[in-house]
Every structure is written in structure tokens, then in C-alpha cells.
Amino acid sequence: MNITEDISPLTEFKRESARMIARIKETGRPQILTVNGKPSVVVMDAAAWQDMQDQLDYAETVGGIRKGLTQARAGEGIEASRFFDELSRSK
């Protein structure tokens, strides 16, 4: 992100949306739009957004696996067979 180029007033975006969207697609950087001088919304390329979502999903998955491994090493949790037995009984 380039703070001098990637923050604009919403009114500027309304006036120059085609040019600003072209720049967003070209640079891949999001554009922060302000209202009354305060950050209000972020506009970004759909592919960049999807990439960010994929990275977030990956990070959450890795975090969950790490948490499970830490719990298993600490002796927390229950055996998988017991878990599945209890799960099938609760239906």
C-alpha cells in the first residue's frame, strides 16, 4: 500500500471511478476511500480480494491445526474413537 496514492475522498472516486478502478486493477493495491476525512470503505480488485480470502482461510486452518497439536501434546482432548462414538449417540 502506498499511503500517498491509495487513500482518496469518496467524492474523488465518484468523479474519477473509471481511472481509479483501472489503477486498482493495474497495481493490485486496494484504495481506501474517506468520508469527511475518515476511512470509510476499501475498494479492491476481485482477484486480489480472493487471494486475500484464500490466505486468511489458510492461516485459520494452520492456526486450528497448531491449536489441536498443542492440546494433544498437553494431553487435552479425547480419543477420536470416543469422540465419534459420542457424536453418533447425540444424533
Coordinates of N, CA, C and O in Angstrom, one line a residue:
M1 N 0.8 -1.2 0.0 CA 0.0 0.0 0.0 C 0.9 1.2 0.0 O 1.9 1.3 0.7
N2 N 0.5 2.2 -0.8 CA 1.2 3.5 -0.9 C 0.3 4.5 -0.3 O -0.7 4.9 -0.9
I3 N 0.6 5.0 0.9 CA -0.3 5.9 1.6 C -0.6 7.2 0.9 O -1.6 7.8 1.0
T4 N 0.4 7.6 0.1 CA 0.2 8.9 -0.7 C -0.7 8.7 -1.9 O -1.3 9.7 -2.4
E5 N -0.8 7.5 -2.4 CA -1.6 7.2 -3.6 C -2.9 6.4 -3.4 O -3.8 6.5 -4.2
D6 N -3.0 5.7 -2.3 CA -4.0 4.7 -2.1 C -5.1 5.2 -1.2 O -6.0 4.3 -0.7
I7 N -5.2 6.4 -0.8 CA -6.2 7.0 0.1 C -6.8 8.2 -0.7 O -6.1 9.1 -1.1
S8 N -8.1 8.2 -0.9 CA -8.8 9.2 -1.6 C -10.2 9.5 -1.0 O -10.8 8.6 -0.5
P9 N -10.6 10.7 -1.2 CA -12.0 11.0 -0.8 C -13.0 10.3 -1.7 O -12.8 10.1 -2.9
L10 N -14.1 9.9 -1.1 CA -15.2 9.2 -1.9 C -15.6 10.1 -3.0 O -15.9 9.6 -4.1
T11 N -15.7 11.4 -2.8 CA -16.1 12.3 -3.9 C -15.2 12.2 -5.1 O -15.7 12.2 -6.3
E12 N -13.9 12.1 -4.9 CA -12.9 11.9 -6.0 C -13.2 10.6 -6.7 O -13.1 10.5 -7.9
F13 N -13.4 9.5 -5.9 CA -13.7 8.2 -6.6 C -15.0 8.3 -7.4 O -15.0 7.7 -8.5
K14 N -16.0 9.0 -7.0 CA -17.2 9.2 -7.8 C -16.9 9.9 -9.1 O -17.4 9.5 -10.1
R15 N -16.1 10.9 -9.0 CA -15.8 11.7 -10.2 C -14.9 10.9 -11.2 O -15.0 11.1 -12.4
E16 N -13.9 10.2 -10.6 CA -12.9 9.5 -11.5 C -12.9 8.0 -11.3 O -11.8 7.4 -11.3
S17 N -14.1 7.4 -11.2 CA -14.1 6.0 -10.8 C -13.4 5.1 -11.9 O -12.7 4.2 -11.6
A18 N -13.6 5.4 -13.2 CA -13.0 4.6 -14.2 C -11.5 4.6 -14.1 O -10.8 3.6 -14.2
R19 N -10.9 5.8 -14.0 CA -9.5 5.9 -13.9 C -9.0 5.2 -12.6 O -8.0 4.5 -12.6
M20 N -9.7 5.4 -11.5 CA -9.2 4.8 -10.2 C -9.3 3.3 -10.2 O -8.5 2.6 -9.7
I21 N -10.4 2.8 -10.8 CA -10.6 1.3 -11.0 C -9.5 0.8 -11.8 O -8.9 -0.3 -11.5
A22 N -9.1 1.4 -12.9 CA -8.1 1.0 -13.8 C -6.7 0.9 -13.0 O -6.0 0.0 -13.1
R23 N -6.5 1.9 -12.2 CA -5.2 1.9 -11.4 C -5.2 0.8 -10.3 O -4.2 0.1 -10.1
I24 N -6.4 0.5 -9.7 CA -6.5 -0.5 -8.8 C -6.2 -1.9 -9.4 O -5.5 -2.7 -8.9
K25 N -6.8 -2.1 -10.6 CA -6.5 -3.3 -11.4 C -5.0 -3.4 -11.8 O -4.5 -4.5 -11.7
E26 N -4.5 -2.3 -12.2 CA -3.1 -2.3 -12.6 C -2.1 -2.6 -11.5 O -1.2 -3.4 -11.6
T27 N -2.3 -1.9 -10.3 CA -1.4 -2.1 -9.2 C -1.7 -3.3 -8.3 O -0.8 -3.8 -7.6
G28 N -3.0 -3.7 -8.3 CA -3.4 -4.7 -7.4 C -3.5 -4.3 -5.9 O -3.8 -5.0 -5.0
R29 N -3.3 -2.9 -5.7 CA -3.4 -2.4 -4.4 C -4.8 -1.9 -4.1 O -5.4 -1.3 -5.0
P30 N -5.3 -2.0 -2.9 CA -6.6 -1.5 -2.6 C -6.6 0.0 -2.5 O -5.6 0.6 -2.3
Q31 N -7.8 0.6 -2.6 CA -8.0 2.0 -2.5 C -8.9 2.3 -1.3 O -10.0 1.7 -1.2
I32 N -8.4 3.1 -0.4 CA -9.2 3.4 0.8 C -9.9 4.7 0.5 O -9.2 5.7 0.1
L33 N -11.2 4.7 0.7 CA -12.0 5.9 0.4 C -12.4 6.5 1.7 O -12.8 5.8 2.6
T34 N -12.3 7.8 1.8 CA -12.6 8.6 3.0 C -13.9 9.3 2.8 O -14.3 9.8 1.7
V35 N -14.6 9.5 4.0 CA -15.8 10.4 4.0 C -15.5 11.3 5.2 O -15.2 10.9 6.3
N36 N -15.6 12.6 4.9 CA -15.3 13.6 5.9 C -13.9 13.4 6.6 O -13.7 13.6 7.8
G37 N -12.9 13.0 5.7 CA -11.5 12.8 6.1 C -11.3 11.5 6.9 O -10.1 11.3 7.4
K38 N -12.2 10.7 7.1 CA -12.0 9.4 7.9 C -12.2 8.2 7.0 O -13.1 8.2 6.1
P39 N -11.4 7.2 7.1 CA -11.5 6.0 6.3 C -12.9 5.4 6.4 O -13.5 5.3 7.5
S40 N -13.5 5.1 5.3 CA -14.9 4.6 5.3 C -15.0 3.3 4.6 O -15.7 2.4 5.1
V41 N -14.5 3.1 3.4 CA -14.6 1.9 2.6 C -13.3 1.6 1.9 O -12.5 2.5 1.7
V42 N -13.1 0.3 1.6 CA -11.9 -0.1 0.8 C -12.5 -0.7 -0.5 O -13.4 -1.5 -0.5
V43 N -11.9 -0.3 -1.6 CA -12.2 -0.8 -2.9 C -11.0 -1.6 -3.4 O -9.9 -1.0 -3.4
M44 N -11.2 -2.8 -3.8 CA -10.0 -3.6 -4.3 C -10.4 -4.5 -5.5 O -11.6 -4.8 -5.7
D45 N -9.4 -4.9 -6.2 CA -9.6 -5.8 -7.3 C -10.2 -7.2 -6.8 O -9.8 -7.6 -5.8
A46 N -11.1 -7.8 -7.6 CA -11.7 -9.0 -7.1 C -10.7 -10.1 -7.0 O -10.8 -10.9 -6.0
A47 N -9.7 -10.2 -7.9 CA -8.7 -11.3 -7.8 C -7.9 -11.1 -6.5 O -7.5 -12.0 -5.8
A48 N -7.5 -9.8 -6.2 CA -6.7 -9.5 -5.0 C -7.5 -9.9 -3.8 O -7.0 -10.4 -2.8
W49 N -8.8 -9.6 -3.8 CA -9.7 -9.9 -2.7 C -9.7 -11.4 -2.4 O -9.6 -11.9 -1.3
Q50 N -9.9 -12.2 -3.5 CA -10.0 -13.6 -3.4 C -8.7 -14.2 -2.9 O -8.7 -15.1 -2.0
D51 N -7.6 -13.6 -3.4 CA -6.3 -14.1 -2.9 C -6.1 -13.8 -1.4 O -5.7 -14.7 -0.6
M52 N -6.6 -12.7 -0.9 CA -6.6 -12.3 0.5 C -7.5 -13.3 1.3 O -7.1 -13.8 2.4
Q53 N -8.6 -13.6 0.8 CA -9.5 -14.6 1.5 C -8.9 -16.0 1.5 O -9.0 -16.6 2.6
D54 N -8.2 -16.4 0.5 CA -7.6 -17.7 0.5 C -6.4 -17.7 1.5 O -6.3 -18.7 2.2
Q55 N -5.7 -16.6 1.6 CA -4.6 -16.6 2.6 C -5.2 -16.6 4.0 O -4.6 -17.2 4.9
L56 N -6.3 -15.9 4.2 CA -6.9 -15.9 5.5 C -7.4 -17.3 5.9 O -7.2 -17.8 7.0
D57 N -8.1 -18.0 4.9 CA -8.5 -19.3 5.2 C -7.4 -20.3 5.5 O -7.5 -21.1 6.5
Y58 N -6.3 -20.1 4.8 CA -5.1 -20.9 5.1 C -4.6 -20.7 6.5 O -4.3 -21.6 7.2
A59 N -4.4 -19.4 6.8 CA -3.9 -19.0 8.1 C -4.8 -19.6 9.3 O -4.3 -20.1 10.3
E60 N -6.1 -19.5 9.1 CA -7.0 -20.0 10.1 C -6.9 -21.5 10.2 O -7.0 -22.1 11.3
T61 N -6.8 -22.2 9.1 CA -6.6 -23.7 9.1 C -5.3 -24.1 9.8 O -5.3 -24.9 10.7
V62 N -4.2 -23.4 9.5 CA -2.9 -23.7 10.1 C -3.0 -23.4 11.6 O -2.6 -24.2 12.5
G63 N -3.7 -22.3 12.0 CA -3.9 -22.0 13.4 C -4.7 -23.0 14.2 O -4.3 -23.4 15.3
G64 N -5.7 -23.6 13.5 CA -6.5 -24.6 14.1 C -5.7 -25.9 14.3 O -5.8 -26.6 15.3
I65 N -4.9 -26.2 13.3 CA -4.1 -27.4 13.4 C -3.1 -27.3 14.5 O -2.9 -28.2 15.3
R66 N -2.4 -26.1 14.6 CA -1.5 -25.9 15.7 C -2.1 -26.0 17.0 O -1.5 -26.5 18.0
K67 N -3.3 -25.4 17.2 CA -4.0 -25.4 18.5 C -4.3 -26.9 18.8 O -4.1 -27.3 20.0
G68 N -4.8 -27.7 17.9 CA -5.0 -29.1 18.1 C -3.8 -29.9 18.5 O -3.8 -30.7 19.4
L69 N -2.7 -29.6 17.8 CA -1.4 -30.3 18.2 C -1.0 -29.9 19.6 O -0.5 -30.8 20.3
T70 N -1.1 -28.6 19.9 CA -0.7 -28.2 21.2 C -1.5 -28.8 22.3 O -1.0 -29.3 23.3
Q71 N -2.8 -28.9 22.1 CA -3.7 -29.6 23.0 C -3.4 -31.0 23.1 O -3.4 -31.6 24.2
A72 N -3.1 -31.7 22.0 CA -2.8 -33.1 22.1 C -1.5 -33.4 22.8 O -1.5 -34.3 23.7
R73 N -0.5 -32.5 22.6 CA 0.7 -32.7 23.4 C 0.5 -32.5 24.9 O 1.3 -33.0 25.7
A74 N -0.4 -31.6 25.2 CA -0.7 -31.3 26.6 C -1.6 -32.4 27.3 O -2.0 -32.2 28.4
G75 N -2.0 -33.3 26.5 CA -2.9 -34.4 27.0 C -4.4 -34.0 27.1 O -5.2 -34.6 27.7
E76 N -4.7 -32.9 26.4 CA -6.1 -32.4 26.4 C -6.8 -33.1 25.3 O -6.3 -33.6 24.4
G77 N -8.1 -33.1 25.4 CA -9.0 -33.7 24.4 C -9.3 -35.1 24.7 O -9.0 -35.6 25.8
I78 N -9.9 -35.8 23.7 CA -10.4 -37.1 23.9 C -9.9 -37.9 22.7 O -9.7 -37.4 21.6
E79 N -9.9 -39.2 22.9 CA -9.6 -40.1 21.7 C -10.6 -40.0 20.6 O -11.8 -39.7 20.9
A80 N -10.1 -40.1 19.4 CA -11.0 -39.9 18.2 C -12.2 -40.9 18.3 O -13.3 -40.5 18.0
S81 N -11.9 -42.1 18.6 CA -13.0 -43.2 18.6 C -14.0 -42.8 19.6 O -15.2 -42.9 19.3
R82 N -13.6 -42.3 20.8 CA -14.6 -41.9 21.8 C -15.4 -40.7 21.3 O -16.6 -40.6 21.5
F83 N -14.7 -39.7 20.7 CA -15.4 -38.6 20.1 C -16.5 -39.0 19.2 O -17.6 -38.5 19.2
F84 N -16.1 -39.9 18.2 CA -17.1 -40.3 17.2 C -18.2 -41.1 17.8 O -19.4 -41.0 17.3
D85 N -17.9 -41.9 18.8 CA -19.0 -42.7 19.5 C -20.0 -41.7 20.1 O -21.2 -41.9 20.0
E86 N -19.5 -40.7 20.8 CA -20.3 -39.7 21.5 C -21.1 -38.9 20.5 O -22.3 -38.6 20.7
L87 N -20.5 -38.6 19.4 CA -21.1 -37.8 18.3 C -22.3 -38.6 17.7 O -23.4 -38.1 17.5
S88 N -22.1 -39.9 17.5 CA -23.1 -40.7 16.9 C -24.3 -40.9 17.9 O -25.4 -41.1 17.4
R89 N -24.0 -41.0 19.1 CA -25.1 -41.1 20.1 C -25.9 -39.9 20.3 O -27.0 -39.9 20.7
S90 N -25.3 -38.7 20.0 CA -26.0 -37.5 20.2 C -27.0 -37.1 19.1 O -27.8 -36.2 19.2
K91 N -27.0 -37.9 18.1 CA -27.9 -37.7 16.9 C -29.3 -38.2 17.2 O -29.7 -39.0 17.8

